[in-house]
Tab-separated table of C-alpha atoms in Angstrom:
chain	number	residue	atom	x	y	z
A	1	MET	CA	-8.513	21.816	-111.931
A	2	PRO	CA	-9.291	18.086	-112.404
A	3	ASP	CA	-9.626	15.879	-109.334
A	4	VAL	CA	-6.776	13.694	-108.143
A	5	THR	CA	-7.280	9.963	-108.543
A	6	VAL	CA	-5.144	7.303	-106.873
A	7	ARG	CA	-5.010	3.712	-108.070
A	8	PRO	CA	-2.899	0.659	-107.305
A	9	VAL	CA	-0.188	-0.433	-109.700
A	10	ARG	CA	-1.363	-3.455	-111.647
A	11	SER	CA	-0.177	-3.522	-115.264
A	12	ALA	CA	3.239	-3.432	-116.886
A	13	ALA	CA	2.442	0.123	-117.982
A	14	ASP	CA	1.666	1.032	-114.373
A	15	ARG	CA	4.952	-0.441	-113.187
A	16	LYS	CA	6.818	1.546	-115.823
A	17	ALA	CA	5.005	4.751	-114.848
A	18	PHE	CA	5.849	4.141	-111.178
A	19	LEU	CA	9.513	3.623	-112.069
A	20	ASP	CA	9.680	6.589	-114.454
A	21	PHE	CA	7.990	9.241	-112.331
A	22	PRO	CA	10.877	10.529	-110.164
A	23	TYR	CA	13.200	10.924	-113.146
A	24	GLY	CA	10.781	13.418	-114.660
A	25	LEU	CA	9.863	15.056	-111.361
A	26	TYR	CA	13.489	15.887	-110.532
A	27	ALA	CA	14.581	16.738	-114.072
A	28	GLY	CA	16.466	19.994	-113.846
A	29	GLU	CA	17.134	19.627	-110.106
A	30	ARG	CA	20.922	19.791	-110.182
A	31	HIS	CA	21.513	18.061	-106.850
A	32	PHE	CA	19.341	15.040	-107.656
A	33	VAL	CA	21.353	11.968	-108.626
A	34	PRO	CA	19.283	9.570	-110.753
A	35	PRO	CA	19.454	6.078	-109.244
A	36	LEU	CA	20.146	3.230	-111.616
A	37	ARG	CA	16.855	2.207	-113.179
A	38	MET	CA	17.720	-1.476	-113.050
A	39	ASP	CA	18.363	-1.266	-109.303
A	40	GLN	CA	15.040	0.510	-108.776
A	41	LYS	CA	13.270	-2.148	-110.811
A	42	ASN	CA	14.917	-5.056	-109.019
A	43	VAL	CA	14.282	-3.792	-105.479
A	44	LEU	CA	10.526	-4.035	-106.127
A	45	ASP	CA	10.689	-7.389	-107.925
A	46	PRO	CA	9.562	-10.264	-105.646
A	47	THR	CA	11.613	-12.699	-107.715
A	48	LYS	CA	14.841	-10.759	-107.119
A	49	ASN	CA	14.554	-9.151	-103.671
A	50	PRO	CA	14.486	-11.541	-100.670
A	51	PHE	CA	12.622	-8.885	-98.662
A	52	PHE	CA	9.464	-10.325	-100.202
A	53	GLU	CA	10.041	-13.621	-98.378
A	54	HIS	CA	8.696	-11.872	-95.273
A	55	GLY	CA	7.333	-8.557	-96.566
A	56	ALA	CA	4.681	-7.161	-98.871
A	57	VAL	CA	4.415	-3.966	-100.911
A	58	GLU	CA	1.449	-2.247	-102.564
A	59	ARG	CA	2.292	0.542	-104.998
A	60	PHE	CA	0.006	3.455	-105.875
A	61	LEU	CA	0.009	6.116	-108.583
A	62	ALA	CA	-1.701	9.496	-108.354
A	63	GLU	CA	-3.034	11.014	-111.567
A	64	ARG	CA	-4.645	14.291	-112.528
A	65	GLY	CA	-6.019	14.856	-115.999
A	66	GLY	CA	-4.347	11.688	-117.242
A	67	GLU	CA	-0.900	12.739	-116.002
A	68	VAL	CA	1.010	10.989	-113.212
A	69	VAL	CA	1.591	13.492	-110.395
A	70	GLY	CA	2.800	11.252	-107.581
A	71	ARG	CA	3.605	7.784	-106.317
A	72	ILE	CA	3.870	5.923	-103.016
A	73	ALA	CA	4.317	2.379	-101.704
A	74	ALA	CA	2.665	0.910	-98.621
A	75	ILE	CA	4.921	-1.668	-96.981
A	76	GLU	CA	4.433	-4.480	-94.489
A	77	ASN	CA	7.776	-5.608	-93.061
A	78	GLY	CA	7.515	-9.052	-91.478
A	79	GLN	CA	10.953	-8.846	-89.882
A	80	HIS	CA	10.021	-5.588	-88.165
A	81	LEU	CA	6.736	-7.000	-86.872
A	82	THR	CA	8.428	-10.163	-85.610
A	83	LYS	CA	10.954	-8.126	-83.631
A	84	TYR	CA	8.765	-5.316	-82.322
A	85	ALA	CA	5.129	-6.497	-82.534
A	86	ASP	CA	4.172	-2.807	-82.570
A	87	GLY	CA	1.639	-2.849	-85.398
A	88	ASN	CA	3.698	-0.476	-87.536
A	89	GLY	CA	3.635	-0.554	-91.285
A	90	PHE	CA	5.760	1.631	-93.522
A	91	PHE	CA	5.584	3.874	-96.549
A	92	GLY	CA	8.263	4.539	-99.126
A	93	PHE	CA	9.023	5.419	-102.750
A	94	PHE	CA	7.160	8.653	-102.019
A	95	ASP	CA	7.509	11.271	-104.732
A	96	VAL	CA	4.982	13.984	-105.435
A	97	VAL	CA	4.488	17.311	-107.164
A	98	GLU	CA	4.226	20.392	-104.960
A	99	ASP	CA	0.516	20.009	-104.253
A	100	TYR	CA	-0.694	18.867	-100.837
A	101	ALA	CA	-3.944	17.477	-102.248
A	102	VAL	CA	-1.915	14.939	-104.221
A	103	ALA	CA	0.278	14.044	-101.250
A	104	GLU	CA	-2.781	13.647	-99.024
A	105	ALA	CA	-4.479	11.325	-101.494
A	106	LEU	CA	-1.369	9.161	-101.772
A	107	LEU	CA	-0.838	8.966	-98.011
A	108	ASP	CA	-4.529	8.161	-97.503
A	109	ALA	CA	-4.258	5.286	-99.980
A	110	ALA	CA	-1.154	3.851	-98.315
A	111	ALA	CA	-2.721	4.201	-94.866
A	112	GLY	CA	-5.890	2.466	-96.036
A	113	TRP	CA	-3.960	-0.532	-97.348
A	114	LEU	CA	-2.032	-0.831	-94.080
A	115	ARG	CA	-5.250	-0.629	-92.037
A	116	GLU	CA	-6.769	-3.404	-94.137
A	117	ARG	CA	-3.857	-5.608	-93.087
A	118	GLY	CA	-4.527	-4.918	-89.411
A	119	LEU	CA	-1.694	-2.448	-88.867
A	120	THR	CA	-2.142	0.484	-86.504
A	121	GLY	CA	0.765	2.798	-87.306
A	122	VAL	CA	2.888	3.947	-90.227
A	123	ARG	CA	6.536	4.980	-90.367
A	124	GLY	CA	8.836	6.056	-93.151
A	125	PRO	CA	10.088	6.621	-95.653
A	126	THR	CA	11.840	3.294	-96.240
A	127	ASN	CA	12.606	1.948	-99.709
A	128	PRO	CA	11.550	-0.671	-98.698
A	129	THR	CA	13.396	-1.231	-95.365
A	130	MET	CA	15.620	0.606	-92.893
A	131	ASN	CA	18.517	-1.388	-94.365
A	132	ASP	CA	17.902	0.106	-97.810
A	133	VAL	CA	17.594	3.746	-98.863
A	134	ALA	CA	15.691	5.215	-95.918
A	135	GLY	CA	14.826	8.532	-94.338
A	136	LEU	CA	13.680	11.922	-95.570
A	137	LEU	CA	16.200	14.647	-96.324
A	138	VAL	CA	15.294	17.603	-94.089
A	139	GLY	CA	18.546	19.602	-94.164
A	140	GLY	CA	21.336	19.924	-96.731
A	141	PHE	CA	19.354	20.415	-99.940
A	142	ASP	CA	22.153	22.411	-101.564
A	143	ARG	CA	24.387	19.368	-102.007
A	144	PRO	CA	23.911	16.040	-103.775
A	145	PRO	CA	23.423	12.895	-101.689
A	146	SER	CA	26.042	10.227	-101.202
A	147	ILE	CA	25.589	6.733	-102.563
A	148	LEU	CA	22.500	4.903	-101.249
A	149	LEU	CA	21.047	7.990	-99.571
A	150	PRO	CA	17.857	9.818	-100.560
A	151	TYR	CA	17.247	13.209	-102.072
A	152	ASN	CA	13.861	14.919	-102.040
A	153	PHE	CA	12.303	18.356	-102.247
A	154	PRO	CA	12.043	20.441	-99.045
A	155	TYR	CA	8.244	20.571	-99.195
A	156	TYR	CA	7.902	16.843	-98.431
A	157	GLU	CA	8.454	17.397	-94.706
A	158	GLY	CA	5.618	19.903	-94.465
A	159	PHE	CA	3.280	17.607	-96.382
A	160	LEU	CA	3.963	14.731	-93.976
A	161	GLU	CA	3.454	16.906	-90.908
A	162	ARG	CA	0.220	18.355	-92.302
A	163	TRP	CA	-1.108	14.819	-92.809
A	164	GLY	CA	-0.371	13.947	-89.173
A	165	PHE	CA	3.176	12.604	-89.130
A	166	ALA	CA	5.656	13.582	-86.429
A	167	ARG	CA	9.409	13.149	-86.456
A	168	ALA	CA	10.376	9.840	-84.855
A	169	MET	CA	14.154	9.986	-85.240
A	170	THR	CA	16.803	12.337	-86.586
A	171	MET	CA	19.858	10.988	-88.394
A	172	TRP	CA	23.003	12.865	-89.401
A	173	ALA	CA	25.495	12.617	-92.229
A	174	PHE	CA	28.966	13.711	-91.103
A	175	TYR	CA	31.503	14.955	-93.608
A	176	VAL	CA	35.245	15.459	-93.396
A	177	HIS	CA	37.819	16.553	-95.968
A	178	GLU	CA	41.424	15.473	-95.588
A	179	ALA	CA	42.447	19.119	-95.194
A	180	TYR	CA	40.381	19.515	-92.040
A	181	ILE	CA	40.627	16.208	-90.220
A	182	ASN	CA	42.389	16.241	-86.860
A	183	LYS	CA	45.093	13.776	-87.891
A	184	ASP	CA	47.082	14.015	-84.668
A	185	ARG	CA	44.065	13.179	-82.508
A	186	MET	CA	43.043	10.364	-84.845
A	187	GLU	CA	46.500	8.791	-84.885
A	188	ARG	CA	46.991	9.134	-81.129
A	189	GLY	CA	43.619	7.536	-80.506
A	190	ALA	CA	44.418	4.590	-82.772
A	191	GLN	CA	47.791	4.076	-81.077
A	192	ILE	CA	46.195	4.094	-77.619
A	193	VAL	CA	43.603	1.505	-78.673
A	194	GLN	CA	46.315	-0.784	-80.087
A	195	ARG	CA	48.535	-0.370	-77.031
A	196	ARG	CA	45.731	-1.185	-74.612
A	197	ASN	CA	44.511	-4.122	-76.700
A	198	PRO	CA	47.583	-5.861	-78.142
A	199	GLY	CA	45.546	-8.849	-79.345
A	200	ILE	CA	43.520	-6.717	-81.758
A	201	THR	CA	44.466	-6.545	-85.421
A	202	VAL	CA	42.832	-4.803	-88.375
A	203	ARG	CA	42.544	-6.465	-91.762
A	204	SER	CA	40.852	-5.810	-95.085
A	205	LEU	CA	38.125	-7.914	-96.625
A	206	ASP	CA	39.593	-11.010	-98.265
A	207	PRO	CA	38.292	-11.349	-101.849
A	208	LYS	CA	39.046	-15.079	-101.728
A	209	GLN	CA	36.462	-15.481	-98.960
A	210	PHE	CA	34.138	-12.676	-99.958
A	211	ASP	CA	30.850	-14.351	-99.023
A	212	GLU	CA	32.210	-15.545	-95.671
A	213	ASP	CA	33.504	-12.080	-94.780
A	214	VAL	CA	30.229	-10.396	-95.707
A	215	ALA	CA	28.335	-12.986	-93.656
A	216	ALA	CA	30.620	-12.271	-90.683
A	217	ALA	CA	29.992	-8.539	-91.058
A	218	MET	CA	26.225	-9.075	-91.123
A	219	ARG	CA	26.390	-11.238	-87.983
A	220	ILE	CA	28.287	-8.466	-86.209
A	221	TYR	CA	25.888	-5.835	-87.539
A	222	ASN	CA	22.776	-7.691	-86.403
A	223	ARG	CA	24.126	-8.033	-82.865
A	224	ALA	CA	25.735	-4.596	-82.673
A	225	TRP	CA	22.602	-2.775	-83.800
A	226	ALA	CA	20.066	-5.007	-82.053
A	227	GLU	CA	19.138	-2.360	-79.464
A	228	ASN	CA	19.349	0.628	-81.817
A	229	TRP	CA	16.231	2.518	-82.781
A	230	GLY	CA	14.400	0.979	-85.722
A	231	HIS	CA	16.929	-1.777	-86.344
A	232	VAL	CA	15.656	-4.774	-88.256
A	233	PRO	CA	18.107	-7.661	-88.705
A	234	TYR	CA	19.207	-8.855	-92.098
A	235	THR	CA	17.967	-12.329	-92.933
A	236	GLU	CA	20.577	-14.678	-94.392
A	237	PRO	CA	19.100	-14.399	-97.922
A	238	GLU	CA	19.097	-10.601	-97.592
A	239	ALA	CA	22.749	-10.619	-96.527
A	240	LEU	CA	23.716	-12.814	-99.484
A	241	HIS	CA	21.696	-10.604	-101.827
A	242	LEU	CA	23.440	-7.509	-100.469
A	243	ALA	CA	26.840	-9.121	-101.002
A	244	LYS	CA	26.005	-9.913	-104.621
A	245	GLU	CA	24.681	-6.414	-105.297
A	246	MET	CA	27.611	-4.600	-103.681
A	247	LYS	CA	30.485	-6.810	-104.864
A	248	PRO	CA	31.239	-4.829	-108.063
A	249	VAL	CA	31.780	-1.566	-106.143
A	250	ILE	CA	33.421	-2.807	-102.940
A	251	GLU	CA	37.116	-2.003	-102.549
A	252	GLU	CA	38.771	-4.453	-100.159
A	253	ASP	CA	40.801	-1.825	-98.292
A	254	LEU	CA	37.620	0.117	-97.486
A	255	PHE	CA	35.864	-2.899	-95.947
A	256	LEU	CA	37.702	-3.527	-92.686
A	257	PHE	CA	37.532	-5.930	-89.762
A	258	ALA	CA	38.934	-5.603	-86.268
A	259	GLU	CA	39.820	-9.055	-84.978
A	260	LEU	CA	40.700	-10.358	-81.543
A	261	ASP	CA	42.926	-13.420	-81.707
A	262	GLY	CA	41.781	-13.987	-85.286
A	263	GLU	CA	38.027	-13.644	-84.649
A	264	PRO	CA	36.117	-10.694	-86.174
A	265	ILE	CA	34.620	-8.515	-83.428
A	266	ALA	CA	33.964	-5.277	-85.344
A	267	PHE	CA	33.772	-4.062	-88.928
A	268	ALA	CA	33.401	-0.890	-90.981
A	269	ALA	CA	32.204	-0.951	-94.590
A	270	SER	CA	32.772	2.041	-96.855
A	271	LEU	CA	31.970	2.533	-100.519
A	272	PRO	CA	33.262	4.889	-103.180
A	273	ASN	CA	30.653	7.619	-103.570
A	274	LEU	CA	29.630	6.565	-107.060
A	275	ASN	CA	26.914	9.214	-107.051
A	276	GLN	CA	29.701	11.507	-108.219
A	277	ALA	CA	29.730	9.428	-111.411
A	278	LEU	CA	26.051	8.443	-111.617
A	279	LYS	CA	25.007	12.091	-111.819
A	280	HIS	CA	26.244	12.019	-115.427
A	281	LEU	CA	23.781	9.298	-116.454
A	282	PRO	CA	20.651	10.483	-118.271
A	283	ARG	CA	17.606	9.385	-116.226
A	284	GLY	CA	19.530	6.541	-114.570
A	285	ARG	CA	19.992	4.531	-117.749
A	286	LEU	CA	23.187	2.473	-117.711
A	287	ALA	CA	23.266	2.143	-121.483
A	288	SER	CA	26.255	1.239	-123.608
A	289	LEU	CA	27.668	4.757	-123.264
A	290	GLY	CA	26.687	5.032	-119.610
A	291	LEU	CA	28.839	2.267	-118.151
A	292	PRO	CA	32.147	3.512	-119.614
A	293	LYS	CA	31.329	7.022	-118.399
A	294	VAL	CA	30.639	5.801	-114.853
A	295	LEU	CA	33.734	3.606	-114.719
A	296	GLY	CA	35.888	6.283	-116.298
A	297	THR	CA	34.746	8.928	-113.840
A	298	TRP	CA	35.407	6.542	-110.946
A	299	LYS	CA	38.847	5.373	-112.012
A	300	LEU	CA	40.113	8.726	-113.316
A	301	GLY	CA	39.568	10.542	-110.048
A	302	GLY	CA	36.122	12.020	-110.587
A	303	VAL	CA	34.980	10.012	-107.575
A	304	TYR	CA	36.993	11.506	-104.719
A	305	GLU	CA	34.725	10.754	-101.759
A	306	ILE	CA	33.876	7.620	-99.838
A	307	ARG	CA	30.878	6.897	-97.672
A	308	MET	CA	31.229	4.832	-94.507
A	309	ALA	CA	27.820	3.205	-94.676
A	310	LEU	CA	27.959	0.448	-92.052
A	311	MET	CA	29.865	-0.063	-88.842
A	312	GLY	CA	29.327	-2.389	-85.913
A	313	VAL	CA	31.096	-3.547	-82.769
A	314	LEU	CA	30.018	-6.638	-80.840
A	315	PRO	CA	28.392	-5.554	-77.548
A	316	GLU	CA	30.917	-7.365	-75.359
A	317	HIS	CA	33.772	-5.436	-77.006
A	318	ARG	CA	32.353	-1.930	-76.840
A	319	ASN	CA	34.193	0.898	-75.084
A	320	LEU	CA	37.531	-0.318	-76.444
A	321	GLY	CA	37.711	2.416	-79.073
A	322	LEU	CA	37.299	0.031	-82.002
A	323	ASP	CA	35.067	2.470	-83.872
A	324	ALA	CA	37.823	5.107	-83.745
A	325	LEU	CA	40.404	2.516	-84.796
A	326	LEU	CA	38.364	1.470	-87.837
A	327	ILE	CA	37.651	5.071	-88.828
A	328	HIS	CA	41.392	5.798	-88.647
A	329	HIS	CA	42.312	2.853	-90.873
A	330	THR	CA	39.507	3.646	-93.327
A	331	ILE	CA	40.656	7.240	-93.761
A	332	VAL	CA	44.319	6.242	-94.082
A	333	ASN	CA	43.473	3.587	-96.682
A	334	GLY	CA	41.159	5.948	-98.536
A	335	GLN	CA	43.819	8.657	-98.751
A	336	ARG	CA	46.345	6.131	-100.012
A	337	ASP	CA	43.884	5.133	-102.744
A	338	GLY	CA	43.386	8.744	-103.805
A	339	TYR	CA	40.177	9.667	-101.984
A	340	GLN	CA	40.089	13.143	-100.467
A	341	ALA	CA	36.952	13.191	-98.320
A	342	ALA	CA	34.596	10.922	-96.433
A	343	GLU	CA	30.984	10.941	-95.354
A	344	LEU	CA	29.981	8.872	-92.329
A	345	SER	CA	26.264	8.273	-92.486
A	346	TRP	CA	23.937	8.018	-91.182
A	347	VAL	CA	24.390	8.413	-87.405
A	348	LEU	CA	21.379	8.311	-85.084
A	349	ASP	CA	20.904	11.547	-83.159
A	350	VAL	CA	20.812	9.553	-79.904
A	351	ASN	CA	24.306	8.129	-80.504
A	352	LYS	CA	26.021	10.952	-78.606
A	353	PRO	CA	29.336	9.116	-77.986
A	354	LEU	CA	29.922	8.572	-81.710
A	355	ILE	CA	28.762	12.098	-82.569
A	356	ASN	CA	31.176	13.571	-80.031
A	357	ALA	CA	34.027	11.427	-81.339
A	358	LEU	CA	33.367	12.434	-84.948
A	359	GLU	CA	33.218	16.127	-84.116
A	360	LYS	CA	36.517	15.902	-82.225
A	361	LEU	CA	38.087	14.389	-85.346
A	362	GLY	CA	37.001	17.403	-87.387
A	363	CYS	CA	33.838	15.964	-88.943
A	364	THR	CA	30.902	18.331	-89.443
A	365	ARG	CA	27.162	17.678	-89.674
A	366	ASP	CA	26.602	17.949	-93.405
A	367	LYS	CA	23.068	16.668	-93.954
A	368	GLU	CA	20.073	15.952	-91.759
A	369	TYR	CA	17.643	13.100	-92.340
A	370	ALA	CA	14.561	12.066	-90.411
A	371	MET	CA	12.099	9.236	-90.013
A	372	PHE	CA	8.443	10.103	-89.480
A	373	GLU	CA	5.563	8.152	-87.960
A	374	ALA	CA	1.820	8.482	-87.443
A	375	SER	CA	-1.036	6.517	-85.936
A	376	LEU	CA	-3.612	4.969	-88.246
């Protein structure tokens, strides 16, 4: 068998090969949802992704006998290093055939690039940050992922551990169908929160002040998550970029704020699970026939799930039950709009209060994700 060679991405042909590889690797895997190719291209474009204002990425391709058999990106995240000063770099965009020799060569290449930049540890996968598609799927391979969550083969975990990675954090995706949610408990909880806090109101995102509302949500998020494991704050350009990217798929009644005397103090942002429509696209190409199919599937009921992707409560207003209040309003609004089920993800394994609350509402642990780290 020919030797494995690993080389950095340099040419336009290399960039295309890096982009193309996962679509071929997962062809025939029925639970894989091909991400939009344009999104994948843009996230690695320094002219379009504000991550590159503070971060750097080096991409690598693995080849054997002239055929691409794997890819990886080594990532330096300036925001992470500014906050933690822990010497950690990252890896992401990791896809590989079922051959440890290929995985080892790719991980060695990424580790070497990080060492050259003076970094002493590596964590991942992040594509390219914790605020993007992040984590490795380690449980729940028999179901497709929700929007903006990864899917990978089960053998990836063993490859990482064999190289020297250990699990750094476990994250859960919770799922609930309207037929199984504990509606009485949810409604009673929301009523108690409102009764104890009469100055609190819940409102939907205002499309007339879209940018301002998204900026307010990001300010809450950065403060609410500041002490959470692995959190890296959004920069202002990143927040504006996120707003622009997400605007076409945001439904106002699924993006909620809790306000105290008119000031936002908590938010919950949910998205239609468009993966239920994107799975119909051939190799992630949103061609002339692709867009009508996606929109038609969405609007005609083929998208029946939502994903609560972000939630935050300002630290000084915790323990008021605002998370339960926002979950209640999200589910009520989603049902009114025709959605039948919700995924809340992901939730850090150390967040026991939220996990307990979700389980009491009837939510079940549907998928398990993990972050891995190793010393260099």
